[in-house]
PDB file of C-alpha atoms in Angstrom:
ATOM      1  CA  SER A   4       9.588   5.276  13.277  1.00 39.00           C
ATOM      2  CA  GLN A   5       9.799   3.826   9.806  1.00 44.00           C
ATOM      3  CA  GLN A   6       9.093   0.161   9.300  1.00 58.00           C
ATOM      4  CA  GLY A   7       9.778  -2.169   6.430  1.00 64.00           C
ATOM      5  CA  GLU A   8      12.954  -0.915   4.827  1.00 77.00           C
ATOM      6  CA  GLU A   9      13.843  -2.972   1.794  1.00 81.00           C
ATOM      7  CA  ASP A  10      17.177  -3.725   0.280  1.00 83.00           C
ATOM      8  CA  PRO A  11      18.469  -3.599  -2.258  1.00 90.00           C
ATOM      9  CA  GLN A  12      16.724  -0.502  -3.578  1.00 89.00           C
ATOM     10  CA  ALA A  13      17.205  -1.798  -7.111  1.00 93.00           C
ATOM     11  CA  LEU A  14      18.012  -5.243  -8.472  1.00 94.00           C
ATOM     12  CA  SER A  15      18.672  -6.258 -12.070  1.00 95.00           C
ATOM     13  CA  ILE A  16      19.055  -9.937 -13.024  1.00 95.00           C
ATOM     14  CA  GLN A  17      18.790 -12.186 -16.045  1.00 96.00           C
ATOM     15  CA  GLU A  18      15.612 -14.082 -16.822  1.00 96.00           C
ATOM     16  CA  GLY A  19      15.661 -17.487 -15.186  1.00 97.00           C
ATOM     17  CA  GLU A  20      17.779 -16.417 -12.234  1.00 97.00           C
ATOM     18  CA  ASN A  21      16.469 -16.151  -8.690  1.00 97.00           C
ATOM     19  CA  ALA A  22      15.770 -12.776  -7.114  1.00 96.00           C
ATOM     20  CA  THR A  23      16.062 -12.156  -3.385  1.00 96.00           C
ATOM     21  CA  MET A  24      14.792  -9.026  -1.681  1.00 96.00           C
ATOM     22  CA  ASN A  25      15.108  -8.240   1.998  1.00 95.00           C
ATOM     23  CA  CYS A  26      13.026  -6.214   4.408  1.00 93.00           C
ATOM     24  CA  SER A  27      13.809  -5.023   7.909  1.00 94.00           C
ATOM     25  CA  TYR A  28      11.473  -3.496  10.442  1.00 91.00           C
ATOM     26  CA  LYS A  29      11.752  -1.973  13.881  1.00 88.00           C
ATOM     27  CA  THR A  30       8.800  -2.815  16.115  1.00 83.00           C
ATOM     28  CA  SER A  31       6.739  -5.892  16.986  1.00 84.00           C
ATOM     29  CA  ILE A  32       4.320  -7.030  14.309  1.00 85.00           C
ATOM     30  CA  ASN A  33       1.216  -9.142  13.830  1.00 84.00           C
ATOM     31  CA  ASN A  34       2.174 -10.071  10.299  1.00 88.00           C
ATOM     32  CA  LEU A  35       4.253  -8.986   7.341  1.00 92.00           C
ATOM     33  CA  GLN A  36       3.014  -8.786   3.786  1.00 93.00           C
ATOM     34  CA  TRP A  37       4.658  -8.460   0.400  1.00 95.00           C
ATOM     35  CA  TYR A  38       3.087  -6.523  -2.450  1.00 94.00           C
ATOM     36  CA  ARG A  39       4.041  -6.009  -6.074  1.00 96.00           C
ATOM     37  CA  GLN A  40       3.504  -2.802  -8.004  1.00 93.00           C
ATOM     38  CA  ASN A  41       3.944  -2.553 -11.741  1.00 91.00           C
ATOM     39  CA  SER A  42       4.984   0.864 -12.982  1.00 85.00           C
ATOM     40  CA  GLY A  43       2.137   3.340 -12.654  1.00 80.00           C
ATOM     41  CA  ARG A  44      -0.290   0.736 -11.363  1.00 85.00           C
ATOM     42  CA  GLY A  45      -1.864  -0.350  -8.088  1.00 87.00           C
ATOM     43  CA  LEU A  46      -0.558  -2.873  -5.606  1.00 91.00           C
ATOM     44  CA  VAL A  47      -1.060  -6.581  -5.934  1.00 92.00           C
ATOM     45  CA  HIS A  48      -0.998  -8.639  -2.751  1.00 92.00           C
ATOM     46  CA  LEU A  49       1.517 -11.473  -3.009  1.00 95.00           C
ATOM     47  CA  ILE A  50       1.778 -13.194   0.330  1.00 95.00           C
ATOM     48  CA  LEU A  51       1.175 -12.695   4.057  1.00 93.00           C
ATOM     49  CA  ILE A  52       3.279 -14.300   6.746  1.00 94.00           C
ATOM     50  CA  ARG A  53       2.253 -14.180  10.384  1.00 92.00           C
ATOM     51  CA  SER A  54       4.586 -13.448  13.251  1.00 92.00           C
ATOM     52  CA  ASN A  55       4.461 -17.081  14.425  1.00 94.00           C
ATOM     53  CA  GLU A  56       5.415 -18.430  10.993  1.00 96.00           C
ATOM     54  CA  ARG A  57       8.965 -18.773   9.717  1.00 97.00           C
ATOM     55  CA  GLU A  58       8.499 -19.619   6.058  1.00 97.00           C
ATOM     56  CA  LYS A  59       5.751 -19.581   3.490  1.00 97.00           C
ATOM     57  CA  HIS A  60       5.518 -20.586  -0.172  1.00 96.00           C
ATOM     58  CA  SER A  61       3.228 -19.535  -2.968  1.00 95.00           C
ATOM     59  CA  GLY A  62       4.099 -20.767  -6.448  1.00 96.00           C
ATOM     60  CA  ARG A  63       7.507 -19.344  -7.330  1.00 97.00           C
ATOM     61  CA  LEU A  64       7.517 -17.154  -4.221  1.00 97.00           C
ATOM     62  CA  ARG A  65       9.158 -18.042  -0.940  1.00 98.00           C
ATOM     63  CA  VAL A  66       8.964 -15.727   2.061  1.00 98.00           C
ATOM     64  CA  THR A  67      10.887 -16.097   5.286  1.00 98.00           C
ATOM     65  CA  LEU A  68      10.424 -14.220   8.534  1.00 97.00           C
ATOM     66  CA  ASP A  69      12.927 -13.905  11.367  1.00 96.00           C
ATOM     67  CA  THR A  70      11.279 -12.046  14.221  1.00 95.00           C
ATOM     68  CA  SER A  71      14.442 -12.136  16.327  1.00 95.00           C
ATOM     69  CA  LYS A  72      16.235 -10.141  13.638  1.00 95.00           C
ATOM     70  CA  LYS A  73      13.109  -8.252  12.615  1.00 94.00           C
ATOM     71  CA  SER A  74      13.683  -9.144   8.999  1.00 95.00           C
ATOM     72  CA  SER A  75      12.004 -10.892   6.098  1.00 96.00           C
ATOM     73  CA  SER A  76      13.089 -12.004   2.667  1.00 97.00           C
ATOM     74  CA  LEU A  77      11.188 -12.579  -0.553  1.00 97.00           C
ATOM     75  CA  LEU A  78      12.656 -15.034  -3.028  1.00 98.00           C
ATOM     76  CA  ILE A  79      11.339 -15.264  -6.571  1.00 97.00           C
ATOM     77  CA  THR A  80      12.626 -18.371  -8.307  1.00 97.00           C
ATOM     78  CA  ALA A  81      13.071 -18.834 -12.047  1.00 97.00           C
ATOM     79  CA  SER A  82      12.371 -15.173 -12.728  1.00 97.00           C
ATOM     80  CA  ARG A  83      10.439 -14.033 -15.794  1.00 96.00           C
ATOM     81  CA  ALA A  84      10.311 -10.733 -17.631  1.00 95.00           C
ATOM     82  CA  ALA A  85       6.788 -10.252 -16.255  1.00 95.00           C
ATOM     83  CA  ASP A  86       8.228 -10.190 -12.726  1.00 97.00           C
ATOM     84  CA  THR A  87       9.713  -6.763 -13.482  1.00 97.00           C
ATOM     85  CA  ALA A  88       8.073  -4.485 -10.917  1.00 96.00           C
ATOM     86  CA  SER A  89       8.609  -2.798  -7.562  1.00 94.00           C
ATOM     87  CA  TYR A  90       8.217  -5.006  -4.512  1.00 95.00           C
ATOM     88  CA  PHE A  91       7.166  -3.653  -1.136  1.00 94.00           C
ATOM     89  CA  CYS A  92       6.998  -5.195   2.274  1.00 93.00           C
ATOM     90  CA  ALA A  93       4.391  -3.909   4.691  1.00 92.00           C
ATOM     91  CA  THR A  94       4.048  -4.509   8.381  1.00 90.00           C
ATOM     92  CA  ASP A  95       0.948  -4.447  10.515  1.00 82.00           C
ATOM     93  CA  SER A  96       2.400  -2.975  13.670  1.00 65.00           C
ATOM     94  CA  LEU A  97       1.231  -3.986  17.142  1.00 57.00           C
ATOM     95  CA  ILE A  98       2.257  -0.639  18.545  1.00 53.00           C
ATOM     96  CA  GLN A  99       0.999   1.652  15.868  1.00 51.00           C
ATOM     97  CA  GLY A 100      -2.403   0.021  15.512  1.00 51.00           C
ATOM     98  CA  ALA A 101      -3.537  -3.248  14.067  1.00 52.00           C
ATOM     99  CA  GLN A 102      -5.229  -1.885  10.997  1.00 70.00           C
ATOM    100  CA  LYS A 103      -2.484   0.286   9.561  1.00 81.00           C
ATOM    101  CA  LEU A 104       0.079  -1.017   7.107  1.00 87.00           C
ATOM    102  CA  VAL A 105       3.501   0.583   7.111  1.00 88.00           C
ATOM    103  CA  PHE A 106       5.379   0.225   3.839  1.00 91.00           C
ATOM    104  CA  GLY A 107       9.043   0.334   3.006  1.00 88.00           C
ATOM    105  CA  GLN A 108      10.544   2.235   0.098  1.00 89.00           C
ATOM    106  CA  GLY A 109      10.477  -0.819  -2.142  1.00 91.00           C
ATOM    107  CA  THR A 110      12.898  -2.767  -4.311  1.00 94.00           C
ATOM    108  CA  ARG A 111      12.772  -2.089  -8.041  1.00 94.00           C
ATOM    109  CA  LEU A 112      13.334  -5.420  -9.744  1.00 96.00           C
ATOM    110  CA  THR A 113      14.267  -5.595 -13.417  1.00 96.00           C
ATOM    111  CA  ILE A 114      14.374  -8.926 -15.226  1.00 96.00           C
ATOM    112  CA  ASN A 115      16.462  -8.776 -18.367  1.00 94.00           C
ATOM    113  CA  PRO A 116      15.469 -11.136 -21.197  1.00 90.00           C
TER     114      PRO A 116
ATOM    115  CA  ASN B  19     -16.740  -9.796  -7.440  1.00 53.00           C
ATOM    116  CA  ALA B  20     -15.283  -6.517  -8.629  1.00 72.00           C
ATOM    117  CA  GLY B  21     -12.151  -5.305  -6.933  1.00 90.00           C
ATOM    118  CA  VAL B  22     -11.615  -2.001  -5.202  1.00 94.00           C
ATOM    119  CA  MET B  23     -12.587   0.789  -7.558  1.00 95.00           C
ATOM    120  CA  GLN B  24     -11.191   4.282  -7.559  1.00 96.00           C
ATOM    121  CA  ASN B  25     -12.082   7.247  -9.670  1.00 96.00           C
ATOM    122  CA  PRO B  26     -10.957   9.255 -11.318  1.00 97.00           C
ATOM    123  CA  ARG B  27      -7.762   7.426 -12.302  1.00 95.00           C
ATOM    124  CA  HIS B  28      -6.090  10.720 -13.183  1.00 96.00           C
ATOM    125  CA  LEU B  29      -6.957  14.139 -11.840  1.00 97.00           C
ATOM    126  CA  VAL B  30      -5.399  17.464 -12.747  1.00 98.00           C
ATOM    127  CA  ARG B  31      -6.033  20.496 -10.594  1.00 98.00           C
ATOM    128  CA  ARG B  32      -4.620  24.008 -10.426  1.00 97.00           C
ATOM    129  CA  ARG B  33      -3.258  25.349  -7.178  1.00 97.00           C
ATOM    130  CA  GLY B  34      -6.059  26.442  -4.879  1.00 97.00           C
ATOM    131  CA  GLN B  35      -8.705  24.149  -6.346  1.00 98.00           C
ATOM    132  CA  GLU B  36     -10.332  21.216  -4.587  1.00 98.00           C
ATOM    133  CA  ALA B  37      -9.658  17.567  -5.354  1.00 98.00           C
ATOM    134  CA  ARG B  38     -12.192  14.851  -4.624  1.00 98.00           C
ATOM    135  CA  LEU B  39     -11.068  11.239  -4.827  1.00 98.00           C
ATOM    136  CA  ARG B  40     -13.545   8.375  -4.638  1.00 98.00           C
ATOM    137  CA  CYS B  41     -13.125   4.795  -3.508  1.00 97.00           C
ATOM    138  CA  SER B  42     -15.638   1.972  -3.675  1.00 97.00           C
ATOM    139  CA  PRO B  43     -14.483  -0.976  -1.570  1.00 95.00           C
ATOM    140  CA  MET B  44     -14.878  -4.581  -2.581  1.00 92.00           C
ATOM    141  CA  LYS B  45     -18.335  -6.002  -2.037  1.00 89.00           C
ATOM    142  CA  GLY B  46     -18.759  -7.055   1.569  1.00 85.00           C
ATOM    143  CA  HIS B  47     -15.858  -4.909   2.809  1.00 88.00           C
ATOM    144  CA  SER B  48     -16.630  -2.245   5.374  1.00 87.00           C
ATOM    145  CA  HIS B  49     -13.065  -1.166   6.219  1.00 89.00           C
ATOM    146  CA  VAL B  50     -11.402   1.423   4.007  1.00 92.00           C
ATOM    147  CA  TYR B  51      -7.858   2.762   4.131  1.00 93.00           C
ATOM    148  CA  TRP B  52      -6.270   5.621   2.210  1.00 96.00           C
ATOM    149  CA  TYR B  53      -2.567   5.785   1.411  1.00 96.00           C
ATOM    150  CA  ARG B  54      -0.440   8.315  -0.445  1.00 96.00           C
ATOM    151  CA  GLN B  55       2.563   7.477  -2.598  1.00 94.00           C
ATOM    152  CA  LEU B  56       5.067  10.112  -3.657  1.00 90.00           C
ATOM    153  CA  PRO B  57       7.253   9.357  -6.709  1.00 83.00           C
ATOM    154  CA  GLU B  58       9.877   6.669  -6.087  1.00 79.00           C
ATOM    155  CA  GLU B  59       8.641   6.103  -2.538  1.00 83.00           C
ATOM    156  CA  GLY B  60       6.555   3.590  -0.649  1.00 86.00           C
ATOM    157  CA  LEU B  61       2.988   4.130   0.426  1.00 92.00           C
ATOM    158  CA  LYS B  62       2.262   6.193   3.513  1.00 93.00           C
ATOM    159  CA  PHE B  63      -0.848   5.567   5.589  1.00 92.00           C
ATOM    160  CA  MET B  64      -3.293   8.451   5.785  1.00 95.00           C
ATOM    161  CA  VAL B  65      -6.596   7.363   7.295  1.00 93.00           C
ATOM    162  CA  TYR B  66      -8.621   4.286   8.234  1.00 91.00           C
ATOM    163  CA  LEU B  67     -12.414   4.407   8.143  1.00 91.00           C
ATOM    164  CA  GLN B  68     -15.336   2.145   8.782  1.00 89.00           C
ATOM    165  CA  LYS B  69     -18.844   2.993   7.713  1.00 87.00           C
ATOM    166  CA  GLU B  70     -19.671   6.478   9.074  1.00 89.00           C
ATOM    167  CA  ASN B  71     -16.638   6.462  11.383  1.00 91.00           C
ATOM    168  CA  ILE B  72     -13.046   7.634  11.187  1.00 91.00           C
ATOM    169  CA  ILE B  73     -11.050   5.135  13.202  1.00 88.00           C
ATOM    170  CA  ASP B  74      -7.485   6.355  12.710  1.00 88.00           C
ATOM    171  CA  GLU B  75      -6.495   9.565  10.934  1.00 91.00           C
ATOM    172  CA  SER B  76      -2.996   9.803  12.320  1.00 89.00           C
ATOM    173  CA  GLY B  77      -1.475  10.017   8.829  1.00 91.00           C
ATOM    174  CA  MET B  78      -3.683  12.812   7.567  1.00 94.00           C
ATOM    175  CA  PRO B  79      -2.297  16.348   7.339  1.00 94.00           C
ATOM    176  CA  LYS B  80      -4.125  18.485   9.879  1.00 90.00           C
ATOM    177  CA  GLU B  81      -5.243  21.064   7.361  1.00 95.00           C
ATOM    178  CA  ARG B  82      -6.971  20.868   3.968  1.00 97.00           C
ATOM    179  CA  PHE B  83      -7.425  17.071   4.026  1.00 97.00           C
ATOM    180  CA  SER B  84     -10.582  15.251   5.067  1.00 97.00           C
ATOM    181  CA  ALA B  85     -12.075  11.822   4.522  1.00 97.00           C
ATOM    182  CA  GLU B  86     -15.471  10.246   4.906  1.00 96.00           C
ATOM    183  CA  PHE B  87     -17.106   6.883   4.374  1.00 95.00           C
ATOM    184  CA  PRO B  88     -20.882   7.418   4.439  1.00 93.00           C
ATOM    185  CA  LYS B  89     -23.496   4.766   5.075  1.00 90.00           C
ATOM    186  CA  GLU B  90     -24.305   4.764   1.377  1.00 91.00           C
ATOM    187  CA  GLY B  91     -21.856   5.420  -1.414  1.00 93.00           C
ATOM    188  CA  PRO B  92     -18.109   5.488  -1.811  1.00 96.00           C
ATOM    189  CA  SER B  93     -15.458   6.749   0.529  1.00 97.00           C
ATOM    190  CA  ILE B  94     -14.270  10.256  -0.358  1.00 98.00           C
ATOM    191  CA  LEU B  95     -10.848  11.765   0.213  1.00 98.00           C
ATOM    192  CA  ARG B  96     -11.108  15.527  -0.141  1.00 98.00           C
ATOM    193  CA  ILE B  97      -8.187  17.898  -0.516  1.00 98.00           C
ATOM    194  CA  GLN B  98      -9.003  21.576  -0.340  1.00 97.00           C
ATOM    195  CA  GLN B  99      -6.857  24.356  -1.783  1.00 98.00           C
ATOM    196  CA  VAL B 100      -4.410  21.947  -3.360  1.00 98.00           C
ATOM    197  CA  VAL B 101      -0.715  22.781  -3.573  1.00 97.00           C
ATOM    198  CA  ARG B 102       1.985  21.307  -5.812  1.00 95.00           C
ATOM    199  CA  GLY B 103       3.226  19.134  -2.965  1.00 94.00           C
ATOM    200  CA  ASP B 104      -0.114  17.293  -3.006  1.00 96.00           C
ATOM    201  CA  SER B 105       0.808  15.773  -6.378  1.00 96.00           C
ATOM    202  CA  ALA B 106       1.009  12.049  -5.745  1.00 96.00           C
ATOM    203  CA  ALA B 107      -0.765   8.751  -6.275  1.00 96.00           C
ATOM    204  CA  TYR B 108      -3.533   8.141  -3.764  1.00 97.00           C
ATOM    205  CA  PHE B 109      -4.464   4.538  -3.123  1.00 96.00           C
ATOM    206  CA  CYS B 110      -7.485   3.150  -1.402  1.00 96.00           C
ATOM    207  CA  ALA B 111      -7.599  -0.325   0.121  1.00 93.00           C
ATOM    208  CA  SER B 112     -10.386  -2.317   1.728  1.00 92.00           C
ATOM    209  CA  SER B 113     -10.743  -5.324   3.972  1.00 87.00           C
ATOM    210  CA  PRO B 114     -13.801  -7.338   4.980  1.00 82.00           C
ATOM    211  CA  VAL B 115     -15.920  -7.099   8.119  1.00 64.00           C
ATOM    212  CA  SER B 116     -14.517 -10.348   9.433  1.00 51.00           C
ATOM    213  CA  GLY B 117     -11.152  -8.754   9.883  1.00 52.00           C
ATOM    214  CA  SER B 118      -8.918 -10.228   7.227  1.00 59.00           C
ATOM    215  CA  ASP B 119      -5.381  -9.002   7.600  1.00 72.00           C
ATOM    216  CA  THR B 120      -5.068  -8.609   3.861  1.00 82.00           C
ATOM    217  CA  GLN B 121      -5.895  -5.226   2.411  1.00 87.00           C
ATOM    218  CA  TYR B 122      -6.937  -5.189  -1.225  1.00 89.00           C
ATOM    219  CA  PHE B 123      -5.793  -2.159  -3.143  1.00 92.00           C
ATOM    220  CA  GLY B 124      -7.453  -0.161  -5.857  1.00 94.00           C
ATOM    221  CA  PRO B 125      -5.633   1.101  -8.961  1.00 93.00           C
ATOM    222  CA  GLY B 126      -5.044   4.519  -7.456  1.00 95.00           C
ATOM    223  CA  THR B 127      -5.798   8.102  -8.430  1.00 97.00           C
ATOM    224  CA  ARG B 128      -2.885  10.073  -9.763  1.00 96.00           C
ATOM    225  CA  LEU B 129      -3.272  13.704  -8.753  1.00 97.00           C
ATOM    226  CA  THR B 130      -1.283  16.347 -10.566  1.00 97.00           C
ATOM    227  CA  VAL B 131      -1.362  19.899  -9.273  1.00 97.00           C
ATOM    228  CA  LEU B 132      -0.291  22.510 -11.805  1.00 95.00           C
TER     229      LEU B 132
END
């Protein structure tokens, strides 16, 4: 079964606005991670939130996790043009094996100057 | 401390040829993972290896694909008799012996099959 489905699939906002991306998953997890991928490049790890945590901050990033709803959100505040990228959530599933990340399809974020 | 290194960054093969993709994990990391990304999609897990052992290959196609992580040298993902559907970006990630949950990704190898 697929984990980590993001929505929206694409998001376009003005520079300075906040961007919120959501992720849903289906099975129990150890943790959930968010990655960023610039076009044609590799993945950059942004933040990891464990299943017993509800919220985590890192700079302009804020991640929430609701295990009862099996969902997470990534908020980027005061967006910049350099934030333009695809954002993926990935879950480390308890059922499917602790060492395997399962990625969603991603949200393509465009920040307009 | 250099990051995860992959080479080549771009690889072009004709149908029927072999593709060999290399991954050198971060220093001190003994866990390697391979993922495949088709255009406009997320990454899909292929295989998880530790030194000289394949731990989980549940995402690997049963035929033509193989992976190894020898005692010395990089991890190799090998695709025999490539077909057009193998065209994708192949990413390698590594994590340390101590079991960090975070996987650190390389820049990827973009395989194009003509």
